[in-house]
mmCIF file of C-alpha atoms in Angstrom:
data_model
loop_
_atom_site.group_PDB
_atom_site.id
_atom_site.type_symbol
_atom_site.label_atom_id
_atom_site.label_comp_id
_atom_site.label_asym_id
_atom_site.label_seq_id
_atom_site.Cartn_x
_atom_site.Cartn_y
_atom_site.Cartn_z
ATOM 1 C CA MET E 65 -15.933 4.682 22.048
ATOM 2 C CA LYS E 66 -17.895 1.804 21.738
ATOM 3 C CA ARG E 67 -17.331 -0.943 24.124
ATOM 4 C CA GLU E 68 -18.030 -3.375 20.949
ATOM 5 C CA GLU E 69 -14.774 -1.731 19.552
ATOM 6 C CA LEU E 70 -12.395 -3.663 21.728
ATOM 7 C CA ARG E 71 -13.828 -7.170 20.497
ATOM 8 C CA LEU E 72 -10.992 -7.546 18.505
ATOM 9 C CA TYR E 73 -7.342 -4.907 19.022
ATOM 10 C CA LEU E 74 -4.965 -5.129 16.807
ATOM 11 C CA VAL E 75 -1.853 -3.904 18.572
ATOM 12 C CA THR E 76 1.010 -2.977 15.827
ATOM 13 C CA ASP E 77 4.886 -4.586 15.746
ATOM 14 C CA SER E 78 6.748 -3.626 12.767
ATOM 15 C CA ASP E 79 9.601 -6.360 13.193
ATOM 16 C CA LEU E 80 6.706 -8.858 13.276
ATOM 17 C CA CYS E 81 5.161 -8.352 10.277
ATOM 18 C CA LEU E 82 7.403 -10.879 7.989
ATOM 19 C CA GLY E 83 8.608 -8.125 5.841
ATOM 20 C CA ARG E 84 5.329 -6.541 5.034
ATOM 21 C CA SER E 85 4.415 -3.279 5.267
ATOM 22 C CA LEU E 86 2.190 -1.931 8.346
ATOM 23 C CA GLU E 87 0.028 -0.949 5.562
ATOM 24 C CA GLU E 88 -0.579 -3.988 4.531
ATOM 25 C CA VAL E 89 -0.929 -5.817 7.461
ATOM 26 C CA VAL E 90 -3.119 -3.442 8.908
ATOM 27 C CA CYS E 91 -4.843 -3.341 5.932
ATOM 28 C CA GLU E 92 -5.392 -7.028 5.584
ATOM 29 C CA ALA E 93 -6.511 -6.735 9.560
ATOM 30 C CA VAL E 94 -8.926 -4.754 9.207
ATOM 31 C CA LYS E 95 -10.589 -6.559 5.866
ATOM 32 C CA GLY E 96 -10.373 -9.632 8.672
ATOM 33 C CA GLY E 97 -12.873 -7.483 10.962
ATOM 34 C CA VAL E 98 -9.908 -6.368 13.756
ATOM 35 C CA THR E 99 -12.269 -3.126 15.513
ATOM 36 C CA MET E 100 -9.393 -0.971 16.876
ATOM 37 C CA VAL E 101 -5.894 -0.547 15.765
ATOM 38 C CA GLN E 102 -3.097 0.656 18.053
ATOM 39 C CA LEU E 103 -0.116 1.769 16.417
ATOM 40 C CA ARG E 104 3.053 0.841 18.994
ATOM 41 C CA GLU E 105 6.452 1.811 17.707
ATOM 42 C CA LYS E 106 8.610 1.655 20.361
ATOM 43 C CA SER E 107 12.431 2.291 18.631
ATOM 44 C CA ALA E 108 11.111 3.865 15.159
ATOM 45 C CA SER E 109 12.234 8.147 15.229
ATOM 46 C CA THR E 110 9.414 10.325 15.562
ATOM 47 C CA ARG E 111 9.386 11.454 12.048
ATOM 48 C CA THR E 112 9.369 7.824 10.739
ATOM 49 C CA PHE E 113 6.339 6.530 13.594
ATOM 50 C CA VAL E 114 4.150 10.060 12.492
ATOM 51 C CA GLU E 115 4.754 8.940 8.939
ATOM 52 C CA LEU E 116 3.118 5.399 9.825
ATOM 53 C CA ALA E 117 0.248 6.957 11.638
ATOM 54 C CA GLN E 118 -0.585 9.145 8.276
ATOM 55 C CA ARG E 119 -0.534 5.740 6.520
ATOM 56 C CA LEU E 120 -2.711 4.159 8.550
ATOM 57 C CA LYS E 121 -5.298 6.885 9.029
ATOM 58 C CA PRO E 122 -7.202 6.276 6.108
ATOM 59 C CA VAL E 123 -6.930 2.838 5.893
ATOM 60 C CA CYS E 124 -8.590 2.472 9.598
ATOM 61 C CA LYS E 125 -11.069 5.515 8.597
ATOM 62 C CA ALA E 126 -12.146 3.989 5.519
ATOM 63 C CA ALA E 127 -12.664 0.964 7.702
ATOM 64 C CA GLY E 128 -14.336 2.640 10.699
ATOM 65 C CA VAL E 129 -12.124 1.254 12.893
ATOM 66 C CA PRO E 130 -10.552 3.764 15.765
ATOM 67 C CA LEU E 131 -6.441 4.375 15.152
ATOM 68 C CA ILE E 132 -5.023 4.822 18.572
ATOM 69 C CA ILE E 133 -1.330 6.016 19.443
ATOM 70 C CA ASN E 134 0.625 4.252 21.354
ATOM 71 C CA ASP E 135 2.261 6.296 24.191
ATOM 72 C CA ARG E 136 3.025 9.786 22.319
ATOM 73 C CA LEU E 137 0.284 12.006 22.317
ATOM 74 C CA ASP E 138 2.020 14.156 19.746
ATOM 75 C CA VAL E 139 1.814 12.272 16.994
ATOM 76 C CA ALA E 140 -1.917 11.825 18.295
ATOM 77 C CA LEU E 141 -2.127 15.577 17.580
ATOM 78 C CA VAL E 142 -0.595 15.438 14.614
ATOM 79 C CA VAL E 143 -2.566 12.957 12.714
ATOM 80 C CA ASP E 144 -5.848 13.701 14.901
ATOM 81 C CA ALA E 145 -5.767 10.082 15.525
ATOM 82 C CA ASP E 146 -8.473 8.702 17.532
ATOM 83 C CA GLY E 147 -6.728 8.434 21.004
ATOM 84 C CA VAL E 148 -3.792 7.100 22.758
ATOM 85 C CA HIS E 149 -2.959 3.926 25.053
ATOM 86 C CA ILE E 150 -0.720 4.702 27.307
ATOM 87 C CA GLY E 151 1.230 2.457 29.704
ATOM 88 C CA GLN E 152 2.345 3.247 33.482
ATOM 89 C CA SER E 153 5.524 4.186 32.585
ATOM 90 C CA ASP E 154 4.208 6.954 29.739
ATOM 91 C CA MET E 155 2.052 10.112 30.275
ATOM 92 C CA PRO E 156 0.116 10.143 33.592
ATOM 93 C CA TYR E 157 -3.273 9.958 31.959
ATOM 94 C CA GLU E 158 -4.656 13.256 33.806
ATOM 95 C CA VAL E 159 -2.026 15.530 31.676
ATOM 96 C CA ALA E 160 -2.803 13.016 28.342
ATOM 97 C CA ARG E 161 -7.114 13.896 29.046
ATOM 98 C CA ARG E 162 -5.529 17.770 29.687
ATOM 99 C CA ILE E 163 -3.860 17.854 26.231
ATOM 100 C CA LEU E 164 -6.254 15.395 23.950
ATOM 101 C CA GLY E 165 -9.185 16.509 25.158
ATOM 102 C CA PRO E 166 -12.695 14.769 26.423
ATOM 103 C CA ASP E 167 -14.021 13.599 22.979
ATOM 104 C CA LYS E 168 -10.700 11.197 22.566
ATOM 105 C CA ILE E 169 -10.320 7.475 23.533
ATOM 106 C CA ILE E 170 -7.567 7.178 26.254
ATOM 107 C CA GLY E 171 -6.847 3.461 27.326
ATOM 108 C CA LEU E 172 -4.282 2.354 29.870
ATOM 109 C CA SER E 173 -2.711 -0.736 30.743
ATOM 110 C CA VAL E 174 -2.854 -1.913 34.404
ATOM 111 C CA GLU E 175 -0.353 -4.648 35.316
ATOM 112 C CA ASN E 176 -1.502 -5.342 38.634
ATOM 113 C CA PHE E 177 -4.414 -5.156 40.703
ATOM 114 C CA ASP E 178 -2.907 -1.655 42.650
ATOM 115 C CA ASP E 179 -2.502 -0.233 38.917
ATOM 116 C CA LEU E 180 -6.637 -1.283 38.301
ATOM 117 C CA GLU E 181 -7.544 -0.005 41.447
ATOM 118 C CA ARG E 182 -6.295 3.307 40.516
ATOM 119 C CA ALA E 183 -8.094 3.679 36.906
ATOM 120 C CA ASN E 184 -10.855 2.891 38.581
ATOM 121 C CA ALA E 185 -10.568 6.363 40.246
ATOM 122 C CA LEU E 186 -10.004 7.694 37.074
ATOM 123 C CA ASP E 187 -12.241 8.469 33.291
ATOM 124 C CA VAL E 188 -10.182 6.640 31.242
ATOM 125 C CA ASP E 189 -12.120 4.742 28.367
ATOM 126 C CA TYR E 190 -10.524 1.371 28.870
ATOM 127 C CA VAL E 191 -8.120 -0.332 30.723
ATOM 128 C CA GLY E 192 -5.586 -3.072 28.673
ATOM 129 C CA ILE E 193 -5.189 -5.978 31.287
ATOM 130 C CA SER E 194 -1.511 -6.532 30.799
ATOM 131 C CA PRO E 195 -0.311 -9.337 30.364
ATOM 132 C CA VAL E 196 -2.665 -12.684 30.624
ATOM 133 C CA TYR E 197 -0.034 -14.828 29.626
ATOM 134 C CA GLY E 198 3.660 -14.265 29.215
ATOM 135 C CA THR E 199 4.469 -13.118 25.505
ATOM 136 C CA PRO E 200 7.402 -13.345 22.925
ATOM 137 C CA THR E 201 6.648 -9.081 21.778
ATOM 138 C CA LYS E 202 7.346 -7.504 25.145
ATOM 139 C CA THR E 203 9.881 -8.658 27.240
ATOM 140 C CA ASP E 204 9.458 -5.885 30.099
ATOM 141 C CA THR E 205 6.188 -7.021 31.037
ATOM 142 C CA ALA E 206 5.226 -7.504 34.285
ATOM 143 C CA GLU E 207 4.128 -10.870 36.261
ATOM 144 C CA PRO E 208 1.020 -12.443 34.065
ATOM 145 C CA PHE E 209 -2.615 -12.802 35.474
ATOM 146 C CA GLY E 210 -3.676 -15.529 34.305
ATOM 147 C CA LEU E 211 -6.894 -16.322 33.390
ATOM 148 C CA GLU E 212 -8.073 -16.340 37.515
ATOM 149 C CA GLY E 213 -6.569 -13.330 37.680
ATOM 150 C CA LEU E 214 -8.048 -11.844 34.664
ATOM 151 C CA ARG E 215 -11.429 -12.952 36.006
ATOM 152 C CA ARG E 216 -10.770 -10.614 39.054
ATOM 153 C CA ALA E 217 -9.506 -7.951 37.147
ATOM 154 C CA VAL E 218 -12.266 -8.021 34.875
ATOM 155 C CA GLU E 219 -14.964 -8.275 38.233
ATOM 156 C CA LEU E 220 -13.113 -5.278 39.761
ATOM 157 C CA SER E 221 -13.113 -3.151 36.740
ATOM 158 C CA ILE E 222 -15.382 -0.111 36.665
ATOM 159 C CA HIS E 223 -14.113 0.290 32.836
ATOM 160 C CA PRO E 224 -14.445 -1.901 29.325
ATOM 161 C CA THR E 225 -11.649 -3.945 29.727
ATOM 162 C CA VAL E 226 -9.301 -5.666 26.859
ATOM 163 C CA ALA E 227 -6.908 -8.425 27.758
ATOM 164 C CA ILE E 228 -3.638 -8.302 26.231
ATOM 165 C CA GLY E 229 -0.292 -10.288 26.330
ATOM 166 C CA GLY E 230 0.482 -13.959 24.265
ATOM 167 C CA MET E 231 -3.082 -14.706 23.094
ATOM 168 C CA ASN E 232 -3.946 -16.754 19.667
ATOM 169 C CA ALA E 233 -6.453 -18.658 18.437
ATOM 170 C CA SER E 234 -6.463 -21.447 20.711
ATOM 171 C CA THR E 235 -6.583 -18.877 24.264
ATOM 172 C CA VAL E 236 -8.912 -15.929 22.941
ATOM 173 C CA GLY E 237 -11.757 -18.322 23.912
ATOM 174 C CA ASP E 238 -10.877 -18.861 27.357
ATOM 175 C CA VAL E 239 -10.227 -14.900 27.886
ATOM 176 C CA VAL E 240 -13.549 -13.938 26.371
ATOM 177 C CA ALA E 241 -15.503 -16.467 28.429
ATOM 178 C CA VAL E 242 -13.897 -15.094 32.062
ATOM 179 C CA GLY E 243 -15.192 -11.792 30.962
ATOM 180 C CA THR E 244 -13.235 -9.456 28.851
ATOM 181 C CA ASP E 245 -15.004 -6.634 26.209
ATOM 182 C CA GLY E 246 -12.188 -8.051 24.273
ATOM 183 C CA VAL E 247 -8.388 -9.089 23.339
ATOM 184 C CA ALA E 248 -5.681 -7.293 22.554
ATOM 185 C CA VAL E 249 -3.182 -9.038 19.442
ATOM 186 C CA VAL E 250 0.224 -8.419 18.232
ATOM 187 C CA SER E 251 2.136 -11.464 16.611
ATOM 188 C CA ALA E 252 -1.280 -13.507 16.321
ATOM 189 C CA ILE E 253 -1.930 -11.415 13.879
ATOM 190 C CA CYS E 254 0.901 -9.179 12.159
ATOM 191 C CA SER E 255 3.174 -12.744 12.088
ATOM 192 C CA ALA E 256 -0.161 -14.556 10.757
ATOM 193 C CA PRO E 257 0.491 -16.232 6.744
ATOM 194 C CA SER E 258 -2.590 -14.189 6.587
ATOM 195 C CA PRO E 259 -3.619 -10.944 8.624
ATOM 196 C CA ARG E 260 -7.132 -11.053 7.272
ATOM 197 C CA THR E 261 -7.469 -14.822 7.809
ATOM 198 C CA ALA E 262 -6.163 -14.689 11.272
ATOM 199 C CA SER E 263 -8.682 -11.976 12.300
ATOM 200 C CA GLN E 264 -11.418 -13.762 11.007
ATOM 201 C CA GLU E 265 -10.468 -17.155 12.599
ATOM 202 C CA LEU E 266 -9.874 -14.940 15.893
ATOM 203 C CA LEU E 267 -13.010 -12.800 15.443
ATOM 204 C CA GLY E 268 -14.814 -16.013 15.263
ATOM 205 C CA VAL E 269 -13.764 -17.324 18.405
ATOM 206 C CA ILE E 270 -14.310 -14.503 19.885
ATOM 207 C CA ASN E 271 -17.657 -14.191 18.822
ATOM 208 C CA GLU E 272 -18.694 -17.502 19.789
ATOM 209 C CA HIS E 273 -17.855 -17.162 23.494
ATOM 210 C CA LEU E 274 -19.101 -14.031 23.559
ATOM 211 C CA CYS E 275 -22.282 -15.396 22.586
ATOM 212 C CA GLU E 276 -22.220 -18.115 25.187
ATOM 213 C CA ARG E 277 -21.494 -16.680 28.292
ATOM 214 C CA MET F 38 13.851 34.202 21.173
ATOM 215 C CA LYS F 39 16.992 36.587 21.545
ATOM 216 C CA ARG F 40 20.148 35.797 19.656
ATOM 217 C CA GLU F 41 22.003 35.818 22.786
ATOM 218 C CA GLU F 42 20.328 33.155 24.390
ATOM 219 C CA LEU F 43 22.194 30.747 21.929
ATOM 220 C CA ARG F 44 25.421 31.828 23.800
ATOM 221 C CA LEU F 45 25.748 28.778 25.872
ATOM 222 C CA TYR F 46 23.283 26.235 25.099
ATOM 223 C CA LEU F 47 23.293 22.964 27.527
ATOM 224 C CA VAL F 48 22.092 20.257 26.227
ATOM 225 C CA THR F 49 21.537 17.686 28.632
ATOM 226 C CA ASP F 50 22.873 14.172 28.079
ATOM 227 C CA SER F 51 21.742 12.113 32.223
ATOM 228 C CA ASP F 52 24.124 9.486 31.344
ATOM 229 C CA LEU F 53 27.103 11.758 31.416
ATOM 230 C CA CYS F 54 26.305 13.771 34.613
ATOM 231 C CA LEU F 55 28.750 11.519 36.617
ATOM 232 C CA GLY F 56 26.126 10.134 39.119
ATOM 233 C CA ARG F 57 24.612 13.819 39.804
ATOM 234 C CA SER F 58 20.961 14.293 39.466
ATOM 235 C CA LEU F 59 20.309 16.995 36.175
ATOM 236 C CA GLU F 60 18.494 18.750 37.894
ATOM 237 C CA GLU F 61 21.800 19.396 40.189
ATOM 238 C CA VAL F 62 24.270 19.647 37.023
ATOM 239 C CA VAL F 63 21.114 22.506 35.383
ATOM 240 C CA CYS F 64 20.977 24.310 38.989
ATOM 241 C CA GLU F 65 25.061 24.884 38.471
ATOM 242 C CA ALA F 66 25.528 25.260 35.010
ATOM 243 C CA VAL F 67 22.617 27.929 34.828
ATOM 244 C CA LYS F 68 24.665 29.682 38.263
ATOM 245 C CA GLY F 69 27.551 29.447 36.019
ATOM 246 C CA GLY F 70 26.144 31.578 32.891
ATOM 247 C CA VAL F 71 24.170 28.988 30.878
ATOM 248 C CA THR F 72 22.094 31.209 28.374
ATOM 249 C CA MET F 73 19.341 28.562 27.078
ATOM 250 C CA VAL F 74 18.826 24.496 28.420
ATOM 251 C CA GLN F 75 17.783 21.510 26.025
ATOM 252 C CA LEU F 76 16.147 18.570 27.899
ATOM 253 C CA ARG F 77 17.495 15.805 25.811
ATOM 254 C CA GLU F 78 16.293 12.553 26.836
ATOM 255 C CA LYS F 79 16.660 9.278 24.147
ATOM 256 C CA SER F 80 15.981 6.415 26.474
ATOM 257 C CA ALA F 81 14.484 7.812 29.437
ATOM 258 C CA SER F 82 10.389 6.788 29.455
ATOM 259 C CA THR F 83 7.967 9.412 28.841
ATOM 260 C CA ARG F 84 7.084 9.454 32.480
ATOM 261 C CA THR F 85 10.494 10.029 33.256
ATOM 262 C CA PHE F 86 11.092 12.698 30.510
ATOM 263 C CA VAL F 87 7.973 14.660 31.744
ATOM 264 C CA GLU F 88 9.296 14.313 35.355
ATOM 265 C CA LEU F 89 12.816 15.753 34.202
ATOM 266 C CA ALA F 90 11.391 18.203 32.472
ATOM 267 C CA GLN F 91 8.787 19.272 35.296
ATOM 268 C CA ARG F 92 11.739 19.519 37.668
ATOM 269 C CA LEU F 93 14.199 21.326 35.178
ATOM 270 C CA LYS F 94 11.276 24.344 34.268
ATOM 271 C CA PRO F 95 11.116 26.381 37.890
ATOM 272 C CA VAL F 96 15.397 25.903 37.870
ATOM 273 C CA CYS F 97 15.289 27.781 33.937
ATOM 274 C CA LYS F 98 12.452 29.949 34.750
ATOM 275 C CA ALA F 99 13.949 30.861 38.004
ATOM 276 C CA ALA F 100 17.356 31.990 36.198
ATOM 277 C CA GLY F 101 15.589 33.233 33.393
ATOM 278 C CA VAL F 102 16.920 31.093 31.043
ATOM 279 C CA PRO F 103 14.675 29.622 28.394
ATOM 280 C CA LEU F 104 14.062 25.388 28.231
ATOM 281 C CA ILE F 105 13.754 23.740 25.400
ATOM 282 C CA ILE F 106 12.942 19.919 24.631
ATOM 283 C CA ASN F 107 14.464 17.566 22.595
ATOM 284 C CA ASP F 108 11.893 16.157 20.194
ATOM 285 C CA ARG F 109 9.215 15.543 22.401
ATOM 286 C CA LEU F 110 6.445 18.296 21.128
ATOM 287 C CA ASP F 111 4.099 16.584 23.459
ATOM 288 C CA VAL F 112 6.692 16.720 26.827
ATOM 289 C CA ALA F 113 7.252 20.433 25.792
ATOM 290 C CA LEU F 114 2.924 20.785 25.844
ATOM 291 C CA VAL F 115 2.594 19.457 29.321
ATOM 292 C CA VAL F 116 5.314 21.441 31.210
ATOM 293 C CA ASP F 117 4.607 24.430 28.627
ATOM 294 C CA ALA F 118 8.405 24.724 28.166
ATOM 295 C CA ASP F 119 9.745 27.270 26.348
ATOM 296 C CA GLY F 120 9.968 25.506 22.765
ATOM 297 C CA VAL F 121 11.638 22.471 21.162
ATOM 298 C CA HIS F 122 14.338 21.143 19.058
ATOM 299 C CA ILE F 123 13.823 19.161 16.367
ATOM 300 C CA GLY F 124 16.207 16.936 14.506
ATOM 301 C CA GLN F 125 15.930 15.792 10.679
ATOM 302 C CA SER F 126 14.028 12.450 11.853
ATOM 303 C CA ASP F 127 12.047 14.168 14.111
ATOM 304 C CA MET F 128 8.601 16.000 13.780
ATOM 305 C CA PRO F 129 8.521 17.948 10.882
ATOM 306 C CA TYR F 130 9.135 21.442 11.530
ATOM 307 C CA GLU F 131 5.840 22.873 9.740
ATOM 308 C CA VAL F 132 3.936 20.012 11.986
ATOM 309 C CA ALA F 133 5.291 21.269 15.429
ATOM 310 C CA ARG F 134 4.748 25.070 14.339
ATOM 311 C CA ARG F 135 1.643 24.156 14.348
ATOM 312 C CA ILE F 136 0.712 22.039 17.473
ATOM 313 C CA LEU F 137 3.696 24.806 19.646
ATOM 314 C CA GLY F 138 1.920 27.830 17.777
ATOM 315 C CA PRO F 139 4.089 30.665 16.753
ATOM 316 C CA ASP F 140 5.327 32.008 20.018
ATOM 317 C CA LYS F 141 7.573 29.071 20.711
ATOM 318 C CA ILE F 142 11.088 28.255 20.333
ATOM 319 C CA ILE F 143 11.457 25.968 17.309
ATOM 320 C CA GLY F 144 15.398 24.825 17.054
ATOM 321 C CA LEU F 145 16.221 22.486 13.870
ATOM 322 C CA SER F 146 19.453 20.563 13.023
ATOM 323 C CA VAL F 147 21.107 20.832 10.129
ATOM 324 C CA GLU F 148 23.662 18.550 9.358
ATOM 325 C CA ASN F 149 24.230 19.481 5.815
ATOM 326 C CA PHE F 150 24.481 21.865 3.572
ATOM 327 C CA ASP F 151 21.140 20.571 1.868
ATOM 328 C CA ASP F 152 19.354 20.861 5.581
ATOM 329 C CA LEU F 153 20.570 24.132 5.648
ATOM 330 C CA GLU F 154 19.186 25.677 2.212
ATOM 331 C CA ARG F 155 15.814 23.719 3.492
ATOM 332 C CA ALA F 156 15.799 25.681 6.804
ATOM 333 C CA ASN F 157 16.460 28.961 5.363
ATOM 334 C CA ALA F 158 13.190 28.654 3.355
ATOM 335 C CA LEU F 159 10.977 28.146 6.957
ATOM 336 C CA ASP F 160 10.779 30.242 10.062
ATOM 337 C CA VAL F 161 12.871 28.415 12.615
ATOM 338 C CA ASP F 162 14.008 30.316 15.361
ATOM 339 C CA TYR F 163 18.031 28.785 15.069
ATOM 340 C CA VAL F 164 19.495 26.402 13.203
ATOM 341 C CA GLY F 165 21.854 23.913 15.369
ATOM 342 C CA ILE F 166 25.073 23.380 13.206
ATOM 343 C CA SER F 167 25.920 19.673 14.014
ATOM 344 C CA PRO F 168 28.182 18.335 14.130
ATOM 345 C CA VAL F 169 30.989 20.553 14.288
ATOM 346 C CA TYR F 170 33.567 18.365 14.921
ATOM 347 C CA GLY F 171 33.299 14.359 15.947
ATOM 348 C CA THR F 172 31.773 13.497 19.135
ATOM 349 C CA PRO F 173 31.426 10.798 21.593
ATOM 350 C CA THR F 174 28.245 11.412 22.978
ATOM 351 C CA LYS F 175 26.447 10.903 19.864
ATOM 352 C CA THR F 176 27.263 7.845 17.724
ATOM 353 C CA ASP F 177 24.683 8.563 14.839
ATOM 354 C CA THR F 178 25.986 11.421 13.769
ATOM 355 C CA ALA F 179 26.178 12.686 9.835
ATOM 356 C CA GLU F 180 30.051 13.683 8.809
ATOM 357 C CA PRO F 181 31.329 16.688 10.797
ATOM 358 C CA PHE F 182 31.323 20.301 9.240
ATOM 359 C CA GLY F 183 34.243 21.160 10.607
ATOM 360 C CA LEU F 184 35.503 25.062 10.982
ATOM 361 C CA GLU F 185 35.611 26.007 7.386
ATOM 362 C CA GLY F 186 32.505 24.177 6.565
ATOM 363 C CA LEU F 187 30.905 25.755 9.723
ATOM 364 C CA ARG F 188 32.028 29.425 8.583
ATOM 365 C CA ARG F 189 30.152 28.793 5.221
ATOM 366 C CA ALA F 190 27.160 27.108 7.124
ATOM 367 C CA VAL F 191 27.020 30.722 9.551
ATOM 368 C CA GLU F 192 27.642 32.816 5.847
ATOM 369 C CA LEU F 193 24.607 31.015 4.496
ATOM 370 C CA SER F 194 21.863 30.631 7.202
ATOM 371 C CA ILE F 195 19.166 33.453 7.853
ATOM 372 C CA HIS F 196 18.623 31.758 10.917
ATOM 373 C CA PRO F 197 20.808 32.428 14.068
ATOM 374 C CA THR F 198 22.974 29.748 14.403
ATOM 375 C CA VAL F 199 24.370 27.454 17.151
ATOM 376 C CA ALA F 200 27.347 24.821 16.758
ATOM 377 C CA ILE F 201 27.124 22.002 18.085
ATOM 378 C CA GLY F 202 29.495 18.705 17.975
ATOM 379 C CA GLY F 203 32.732 17.731 20.177
ATOM 380 C CA MET F 204 33.377 21.376 21.672
ATOM 381 C CA ASN F 205 35.090 22.260 24.514
ATOM 382 C CA ALA F 206 37.289 25.389 26.545
ATOM 383 C CA SER F 207 40.021 24.745 24.071
ATOM 384 C CA THR F 208 37.634 24.682 20.972
ATOM 385 C CA VAL F 209 34.616 27.123 21.457
ATOM 386 C CA GLY F 210 37.083 30.537 20.646
ATOM 387 C CA ASP F 211 37.264 29.049 17.043
ATOM 388 C CA VAL F 212 34.003 28.602 16.439
ATOM 389 C CA VAL F 213 32.541 31.502 17.790
ATOM 390 C CA ALA F 214 35.406 33.395 16.200
ATOM 391 C CA VAL F 215 33.632 32.213 12.619
ATOM 392 C CA GLY F 216 30.525 33.754 13.184
ATOM 393 C CA THR F 217 27.900 31.336 15.063
ATOM 394 C CA ASP F 218 25.577 33.060 17.914
ATOM 395 C CA GLY F 219 26.860 30.227 20.423
ATOM 396 C CA VAL F 220 27.998 26.989 20.720
ATOM 397 C CA ALA F 221 25.966 24.032 22.255
ATOM 398 C CA VAL F 222 27.923 21.857 24.632
ATOM 399 C CA VAL F 223 26.602 18.382 26.264
ATOM 400 C CA SER F 224 29.665 16.309 28.245
ATOM 401 C CA ALA F 225 31.773 19.982 28.380
ATOM 402 C CA ILE F 226 29.162 21.021 30.798
ATOM 403 C CA CYS F 227 27.730 17.511 31.987
ATOM 404 C CA SER F 228 30.950 15.652 32.673
ATOM 405 C CA ALA F 229 32.533 18.518 34.104
ATOM 406 C CA PRO F 230 33.823 18.288 38.071
ATOM 407 C CA SER F 231 32.555 21.526 38.615
ATOM 408 C CA PRO F 232 29.546 22.169 35.988
ATOM 409 C CA ARG F 233 29.455 25.514 37.163
ATOM 410 C CA THR F 234 33.065 26.445 37.008
ATOM 411 C CA ALA F 235 33.341 24.794 33.139
ATOM 412 C CA SER F 236 30.239 27.195 32.141
ATOM 413 C CA GLN F 237 31.909 30.226 33.519
ATOM 414 C CA GLU F 238 34.958 29.189 31.664
ATOM 415 C CA LEU F 239 33.420 28.284 28.425
ATOM 416 C CA LEU F 240 31.139 31.547 28.574
ATOM 417 C CA GLY F 241 34.508 33.567 29.256
ATOM 418 C CA VAL F 242 36.234 32.079 26.259
ATOM 419 C CA ILE F 243 33.046 32.465 23.974
ATOM 420 C CA ASN F 244 32.877 36.373 25.546
ATOM 421 C CA GLU F 245 36.002 37.255 24.889
ATOM 422 C CA HIS F 246 36.007 36.191 20.776
ATOM 423 C CA LEU F 247 32.483 37.414 20.980
ATOM 424 C CA CYS F 248 34.522 40.811 21.545
ATOM 425 C CA GLU F 249 37.450 40.466 19.104
ATOM 426 C CA ARG F 250 34.961 39.620 15.994
#
């Protein structure tokens, strides 16, 4: 995985797509410059999850954007996704690596500094620092890191980092400025009137702050 | 898979174990003669699901009873379970077979005669005919087959059959009498004061009716 692929990381939520299909939203988002896509479906049946992944795969492939599956290794295997993203309550990392092999991307959420230390002992491809801010799209998250916490986390991490949690066009700049490789967003793209324009705007802000640091 | 292994098939539900651990209930149930165990965890995190499967595996292995995982192929792979049970909203059968290989047990739920016909075209190891009666443990089930529907389903199926849905010691006899290879129960064992005694009783009734038919 290239570090740059974390720059603008779309994490999906079908329920936040304002009635548009996930495929349509992702298609617009990659046109707008999203660099990685994570399919996250916490309530869908396995069948639906697989079908969504199968529909997103050609969209991402055509755009040269990695498709990452949240939690479900079996779904990732079935569609031959580029990798999985696992949280602290998902499959243990070592197990995920054994099942997926050395070439797939595996990202791991860290919710505090203990998680981060443990992640440093693993050969994960990236860590998702979560949450930076409070967020309406996940209600079961840990205490936010805040900008200062994020800065320390980025310094401590030996892995590429992506920040997630409550970010939008007015906050991504600060987040990139503290040194993360990228930002992951859900509603800022999924619920935008134009996912394409929203992605372009977010990427514009991110790139600007990357140049400055 | 031996057809006899379907005879008394325990499907787990942690929430129905009256505060006892799933491991304890399964341990008692296999001592009572349960012939197959399916770990079904619809609301657990992946981490918890894997941990439960890892705890049940030695219990089942010691008893020589196959351990089947509901829906989650990844969990089955991780613990090297004996197979998976998939429903109509889970992974498509062909995909599950491709991921698990030819030697694992794959059972498929059929909820109506159309499902059953499609299952006849697949090399599944068994079909679960579901539900026979109305059941309190699953609220999203289809119209019950009833005893006459079950009889027709068993006749039509080219695969071994196990009946599931709302059965207890007073109904398993009728179900076996119409020709199923076995019965699958949840609360009749999980919620029994003694899962061991309950299993023995159920198996006694089943064996009696098997001899008579």
